[in-house]
Each structure stands twice: as C-alpha cells, then as structure tokens.
Amino acid sequence: MTRPPLNLPLRIVNPQIENLTRPQLLALQERRLVAQVRRAYERIPFYRRLWPKEAATLSSMAQFREIIPFQSKQDLLVGQDQMMVDRVASPGSQVVSVHMTSGTTGLGQESHPLTRLDVEAMGSTWMYQAHWAGLKLGDAVCYTFAVGMQTGGLSSFPMAERMASRFHQMGPYSTEKKADYLLQYKPHAFIISPAYLTRMQAIFEERGLDPHVAMPQLKCIFIAGESYTIDWAQRSMAFWGCNLSEWYGLMQGGLNQCFSCETGVVDQGQRGHLHAMEHRMLCEILRPGTNDPVEPGEEGEMVTTSLYREAFPVFRFRTGDRVRRMASACRCGRPMLSIEAGTVARYDDMMKIRGQNLWPDAVDKLVFASEAVEEYAGLVFMDPQGRETAKLSLEFRPMCDWDTETRRRHLATLADEIQAKLNVRLAIEEVPYLSVPRFEFKTRRWTDERRAGRSFVKYTT
Amino acid sequence: MSPYPHILNLLARLAMRVTGERIAVILADLLYEIDPDRAEF
C-alpha cells in the first residue's frame, strides 16, 4: 500500500539524522552498538559477569545477536542493593540522579543510576517529537503525570528545559485544578494519558467549555501509555481542536524512543507511525515465543537496547510490550523503523486504571486469600462522568456462614487492602452464587470495556 | 546528507569545575546528535 505524498511541511529537527538513508542509519547504529557493548564490558561489573569475554571485542550487529543475552525485569531487580558498585560505569562520570520505574507492575521497582549526560539526553529525543508536532522554542507546555521518584515525572524537566518552554508541572493537583490551570495558563500543548484526556474532556463539557474558544492557542496534545481506537483519537482531536502526538518509551531503553511525526496518530483514516530514534537505541521486534524478528506489518515484543546511556545502559531488554511494526514507510520519508500508533499493549493483559498498572493475578492473590470467597469477576469501565472505574462482583462460597454484616465488613477490608497494596480503589459488591462466569481453561476474570472503544466519547459528542 | 560544517569539538573538559561539567555534557550530547561519525562521552 502506498500512501499519497505528504502535503504537510516537514519540520526537520536534525538533518544529520533525518536525512540519512536507511543503510547509513543502520551503519551508524551498528557502530554505536559495538562501541557501547565494548565500553559496558570494560567498565560495568554487572556485564563482565553476565557476558562472554568476546563482548570486549564485539565487531558487528550479527555477533551482538549471537552472544549478548536478553534481559528481563527480574534480571534487573536482583542485586539492586549493589547498584552503585555493580551497575555504574567506572571509570565514568558522577551519578547525579537515580530514576525508578513506576512500580505499578506489582513486580518491583527498578532503580537506574543516571549521569548528567543521561539526564541531558532525555531532552534530546523529546526535541524531535515536540518539533515534529509543531511546537516552537518557548511554547508553553502543561504536564499532568505525577512527579515522584519515578522517571515518568522526573524526565519532564529536562524535556521542558530543552525546548526552553514555559513549563507547568500540574501532576500533583486534582483534575479540577488541572482544568483550571489549563484555562489560566493557556498552554500550546499538554501531556496526558488517553483515558485521562477523556476525563479532562468530561470536565470541560461539565463546565460548558469549548476548547476551540477557551484554548485557541492549543497546537498539540501529547499522549502515551495506553492503546486507543482510531474513532477515539478522531473524536478527541475534534473536541480539542488540535492534533494528537504519541510517544512510546521506557526507562530501560533510555526513555522516550518512538514518536509521531507531522502525520500524527491518525493519517488519512489509518493509524499513524511512531518513528524510532535508531541513532540512540536498537529496537528489535521479536515474535513471541521465538527470537525471530517480525516481518513488516506483524506484531511482536519490543526488545530495546540503549546506545547512549552512560552510567548503566540496558541491553536487549524484553519489555513485554506488544507493538506492530508498520507495513510500509511513512509518507514523511524519514529513514527510521516505525511502529503503529495507538496499539502498544502488554502481552500479560495488565490493565492501567487511573495511571496505575493493575495485574489480574495481583488481585487474585488478595481476593482468594480468604477461603470464604469462591469466585469473582472484574469490570473496568468509564462511568457517566468519564472517570475510569473498576468494580469487582464477588461470590462467597455456599458454605460460608458469615452474616450480612460480616460479609459487608470483609468486602470493605478487602477494598482497603487492594488500595493499599495495588494503589487502585475497586468498588466491591457481593453477587448471588453462580452469577459470575466460570472457566474451564485459561480463566479470564476481567473485562475492560475501554478496549472495546471509548463509549463515553461516543455518547457525549 | 551533508555534515554539519562546524563540528564544537569547545568540548569545557574547565571540569564553581561544575560549570565546565555542565557545558561539556551539553556539547557532548549535541555532538552525539549531529555528528554521525561519533560512536563513543
């Protein structure tokens, strides 16, 4: 399939990369990969233990794929207490910051040491997305993600600094207050998750606000973290009166690594491209269950390698993220590999609720801790106000002799425990026996209505 | 693709040492972006 030529003006940030041919870009990537592997083997004890000695003289991409093993989250979680000795390049620059992964996976939080250069580099890749989306130096940007020790919030600062933007970090404030600030500061762009954007739209509608009038300066909304339908994207763009630009990234890969270009997340009714920063990282997209690279148009697991991180680069990290490699080149003509916008998801069916990752097996563990419980069904949906809501319908065993008050107290305690351990508040109700589904094989207790399309948007626009 | 004509190698490595470090880091990251001959900061 060949799409018609791009009629939008290209916003080239860095001609030294964007105007390379595909073979030139791959040659650059290989040179940087070889240098990074040799350096890591020489300077980082963690890799000297993990890798064969041939890594010290690595000479090609092919050899890299032969001798460098994959890494998983579990591999990185083990031995973190020795991080500053074991996982910092030496000789090397001073570690100035430690960013953590979000911890909402339920598997544990990784800590990643960063030098000043590592922090600086976080802003470099963001420049591509910001410029491609039409932002200019000095434009105002509002950021809605929470700020703590996790990289999702901390990375916003070097990103904003690089664009010399008037930056408003709204993460700690309520949704209502964030809406107030959007109206007060009138940013040229804001950064938000797709589901939260739907919630923000509901706030604006409740107040009778039209963004075309209230925020006419808005150029773009940057989104990440969840999949979405083409219909949802088009309705959102129509409501807000601007384009959407998506990014894909993760701490282990060096942060943000794939971006929408000028064509956006929906291009002529089809899903857009997210272009990989292949001069700074290696993206391998592999078939699940094998280590074979996918063909263009196929889905596979993203396996990422950082080519530029100084303190502790991560190699061949198995993300568990399902991505689709685009079948054809983007109309923008850039040489980078690209993945499909709007369809990045996790293989393990993890659900993201109000910004928190919720794993079904983590809920199972807490629900079935009591022998009085027989089964449950989980439902995630958008309530009439556009808020992400999760509900458990729970059945007690027939032989459970608890009275009504005891059962009510148990459900309240369970809801508190789930919130304390998983950071998600679930509404839990008792339902009659045998009213939730039973399964013979591969039980799937959860239904996520958001994945069937954004019904809230459909009914309110 | 033509190379950037003023390949900056200003690269500060001066390293209130702290300012030299900051300038060097900014230049090193810039050179990593605009100098495709640069593989190794």
Short mmCIF file of N, CA, C and O in Angstrom, two decimals, chain A residues 14-17 19-20 24 28 31-32 35 39 116-117 120-121 124-125 128 162 279-280 307-308 310, chain B residues 1-5 18 21-22 24-26 28-41:
data_model
loop_
_atom_site.label_atom_id
_atom_site.label_comp_id
_atom_site.label_asym_id
_atom_site.label_seq_id
_atom_site.Cartn_x
_atom_site.Cartn_y
_atom_site.Cartn_z
N ASN A 14 16.89 17.66 12.87
CA ASN A 14 18.31 17.33 12.79
C ASN A 14 18.59 16.65 11.46
O ASN A 14 18.48 15.43 11.34
N PRO A 15 18.96 17.44 10.44
CA PRO A 15 19.17 16.85 9.11
C PRO A 15 20.27 15.79 9.11
O PRO A 15 20.25 14.90 8.26
N GLN A 16 21.21 15.87 10.07
CA GLN A 16 22.30 14.89 10.10
C GLN A 16 21.79 13.48 10.40
O GLN A 16 22.46 12.50 10.12
N ILE A 17 20.60 13.37 10.97
CA ILE A 17 19.99 12.06 11.22
C ILE A 17 18.80 11.83 10.30
O ILE A 17 18.67 10.78 9.66
N ASN A 19 17.96 12.99 7.46
CA ASN A 19 18.20 12.89 6.02
C ASN A 19 19.15 11.76 5.64
O ASN A 19 19.57 11.65 4.49
N LEU A 20 19.51 10.93 6.62
CA LEU A 20 20.31 9.74 6.29
C LEU A 20 19.48 8.78 5.44
O LEU A 20 18.25 8.77 5.52
N GLN A 24 22.62 4.05 5.72
CA GLN A 24 23.52 4.91 6.51
C GLN A 24 23.12 4.91 7.98
O GLN A 24 23.99 4.85 8.87
N LEU A 28 25.38 3.55 11.17
CA LEU A 28 25.65 4.37 12.36
C LEU A 28 25.23 3.63 13.62
O LEU A 28 25.96 3.59 14.63
N ARG A 31 27.75 0.91 14.51
CA ARG A 31 28.99 1.46 15.08
C ARG A 31 28.79 1.83 16.55
O ARG A 31 29.63 1.55 17.40
N ARG A 32 27.66 2.46 16.83
CA ARG A 32 27.40 2.89 18.21
C ARG A 32 27.11 1.69 19.11
O ARG A 32 27.49 1.69 20.28
N ALA A 35 30.48 0.08 19.99
CA ALA A 35 31.21 0.89 20.97
C ALA A 35 30.58 0.77 22.35
O ALA A 35 31.29 0.68 23.36
N ARG A 39 32.37 -0.85 25.69
CA ARG A 39 32.52 0.03 26.84
C ARG A 39 31.86 -0.57 28.08
O ARG A 39 32.42 -0.53 29.20
N ARG A 116 24.95 13.13 34.52
CA ARG A 116 24.42 14.38 33.98
C ARG A 116 24.12 14.23 32.48
O ARG A 116 23.15 14.77 31.97
N LEU A 117 24.97 13.48 31.79
CA LEU A 117 24.74 13.26 30.36
C LEU A 117 23.46 12.46 30.12
O LEU A 117 22.70 12.74 29.19
N GLU A 120 20.63 14.81 30.49
CA GLU A 120 20.62 15.71 29.34
C GLU A 120 20.01 15.04 28.11
O GLU A 120 19.21 15.63 27.38
N ALA A 121 20.37 13.78 27.91
CA ALA A 121 19.92 13.07 26.71
C ALA A 121 18.41 12.85 26.70
O ALA A 121 17.81 12.70 25.64
N SER A 124 16.94 15.36 24.58
CA SER A 124 17.30 15.38 23.15
C SER A 124 16.26 14.68 22.29
O SER A 124 15.86 15.20 21.24
N THR A 125 15.83 13.51 22.72
CA THR A 125 14.87 12.79 21.88
C THR A 125 13.52 13.51 21.88
O THR A 125 12.82 13.52 20.87
N TYR A 128 12.69 16.00 19.05
CA TYR A 128 12.14 15.51 17.78
C TYR A 128 10.61 15.55 17.83
O TYR A 128 9.96 16.10 16.94
N ARG A 162 14.89 21.57 27.48
CA ARG A 162 15.48 21.52 26.14
C ARG A 162 14.70 22.36 25.14
O ARG A 162 15.26 22.91 24.21
N HIS A 279 19.26 6.12 16.02
CA HIS A 279 20.65 6.53 16.24
C HIS A 279 20.99 6.51 17.72
O HIS A 279 22.15 6.65 18.10
N ARG A 280 19.96 6.35 18.57
CA ARG A 280 20.18 6.32 20.02
C ARG A 280 19.78 5.00 20.66
O ARG A 280 20.05 4.78 21.83
N LEU A 307 21.78 2.85 23.24
CA LEU A 307 23.11 3.01 22.66
C LEU A 307 23.88 4.16 23.29
O LEU A 307 25.06 4.35 23.00
N TYR A 308 23.23 4.95 24.13
CA TYR A 308 23.90 6.17 24.57
C TYR A 308 23.94 6.36 26.07
O TYR A 308 24.62 7.25 26.56
N GLU A 310 25.05 6.45 29.69
CA GLU A 310 26.43 6.41 30.16
C GLU A 310 26.61 5.55 31.40
O GLU A 310 27.49 4.70 31.46
N MET B 1 23.17 13.70 2.40
CA MET B 1 23.24 14.36 3.71
C MET B 1 24.61 14.99 3.88
O MET B 1 25.62 14.31 3.82
N SER B 2 24.66 16.29 4.09
CA SER B 2 25.95 16.95 4.28
C SER B 2 26.23 17.07 5.77
O SER B 2 25.32 17.31 6.57
N PRO B 3 27.50 16.92 6.16
CA PRO B 3 27.83 17.01 7.59
C PRO B 3 27.64 18.43 8.09
O PRO B 3 27.72 19.40 7.34
N TYR B 4 27.37 18.53 9.39
CA TYR B 4 27.29 19.86 10.00
C TYR B 4 28.66 20.53 9.84
O TYR B 4 29.69 19.92 10.17
N PRO B 5 28.72 21.77 9.35
CA PRO B 5 30.01 22.34 8.92
C PRO B 5 30.95 22.75 10.05
O PRO B 5 32.12 23.02 9.80
N VAL B 18 32.14 22.64 38.17
CA VAL B 18 30.75 22.23 37.91
C VAL B 18 30.24 22.85 36.62
O VAL B 18 29.57 22.19 35.81
N GLU B 21 31.69 21.02 33.72
CA GLU B 21 30.98 19.75 33.51
C GLU B 21 29.68 19.96 32.75
O GLU B 21 29.35 19.23 31.82
N ARG B 22 28.94 20.97 33.17
CA ARG B 22 27.62 21.20 32.56
C ARG B 22 27.76 21.56 31.08
O ARG B 22 27.01 21.07 30.23
N ALA B 24 30.29 20.82 29.15
CA ALA B 24 30.80 19.65 28.43
C ALA B 24 29.69 18.65 28.13
O ALA B 24 29.62 18.08 27.03
N VAL B 25 28.81 18.44 29.09
CA VAL B 25 27.71 17.49 28.89
C VAL B 25 26.78 17.97 27.78
O VAL B 25 26.37 17.19 26.91
N ILE B 26 26.46 19.24 27.80
CA ILE B 26 25.57 19.79 26.75
C ILE B 26 26.21 19.61 25.37
O ILE B 26 25.56 19.18 24.41
N ALA B 28 28.60 17.47 24.51
CA ALA B 28 28.76 16.05 24.17
C ALA B 28 27.45 15.47 23.65
O ALA B 28 27.43 14.71 22.67
N ASP B 29 26.35 15.83 24.29
CA ASP B 29 25.06 15.32 23.84
C ASP B 29 24.71 15.88 22.46
O ASP B 29 24.18 15.17 21.60
N LEU B 30 25.03 17.15 22.25
CA LEU B 30 24.79 17.75 20.93
C LEU B 30 25.61 17.04 19.86
O LEU B 30 25.10 16.71 18.78
N LEU B 31 26.87 16.79 20.15
CA LEU B 31 27.73 16.13 19.16
C LEU B 31 27.26 14.71 18.86
O LEU B 31 27.37 14.23 17.73
N TYR B 32 26.71 14.04 19.86
CA TYR B 32 26.17 12.70 19.63
C TYR B 32 25.01 12.76 18.65
O TYR B 32 24.78 11.83 17.87
N GLU B 33 24.28 13.87 18.67
CA GLU B 33 23.15 14.02 17.75
C GLU B 33 23.59 14.41 16.34
O GLU B 33 23.08 13.88 15.36
N ILE B 34 24.51 15.35 16.23
CA ILE B 34 24.73 15.94 14.89
C ILE B 34 25.98 15.43 14.21
O ILE B 34 26.26 15.83 13.08
N ASP B 35 26.74 14.57 14.87
CA ASP B 35 27.96 14.03 14.25
C ASP B 35 27.84 12.52 14.09
O ASP B 35 28.14 11.76 15.01
N PRO B 36 27.37 12.07 12.93
CA PRO B 36 27.18 10.63 12.72
C PRO B 36 28.48 9.83 12.72
O PRO B 36 28.44 8.61 12.67
N ASP B 37 29.62 10.52 12.75
CA ASP B 37 30.87 9.78 12.87
C ASP B 37 31.18 9.44 14.33
O ASP B 37 32.12 8.71 14.62
N ARG B 38 30.39 9.98 15.23
CA ARG B 38 30.67 9.81 16.65
C ARG B 38 29.98 8.55 17.15
O ARG B 38 28.76 8.45 17.15
N ALA B 39 30.77 7.59 17.60
CA ALA B 39 30.21 6.33 18.08
C ALA B 39 30.30 6.21 19.59
O ALA B 39 29.43 5.64 20.23
N GLU B 40 31.36 6.76 20.17
CA GLU B 40 31.60 6.56 21.59
C GLU B 40 30.67 7.41 22.44
O GLU B 40 30.46 8.59 22.14
N PHE B 41 30.16 9.64 25.53
CA PHE B 41 31.03 10.57 26.24
C PHE B 41 31.20 10.15 27.70
O PHE B 41 30.26 9.72 28.35
#
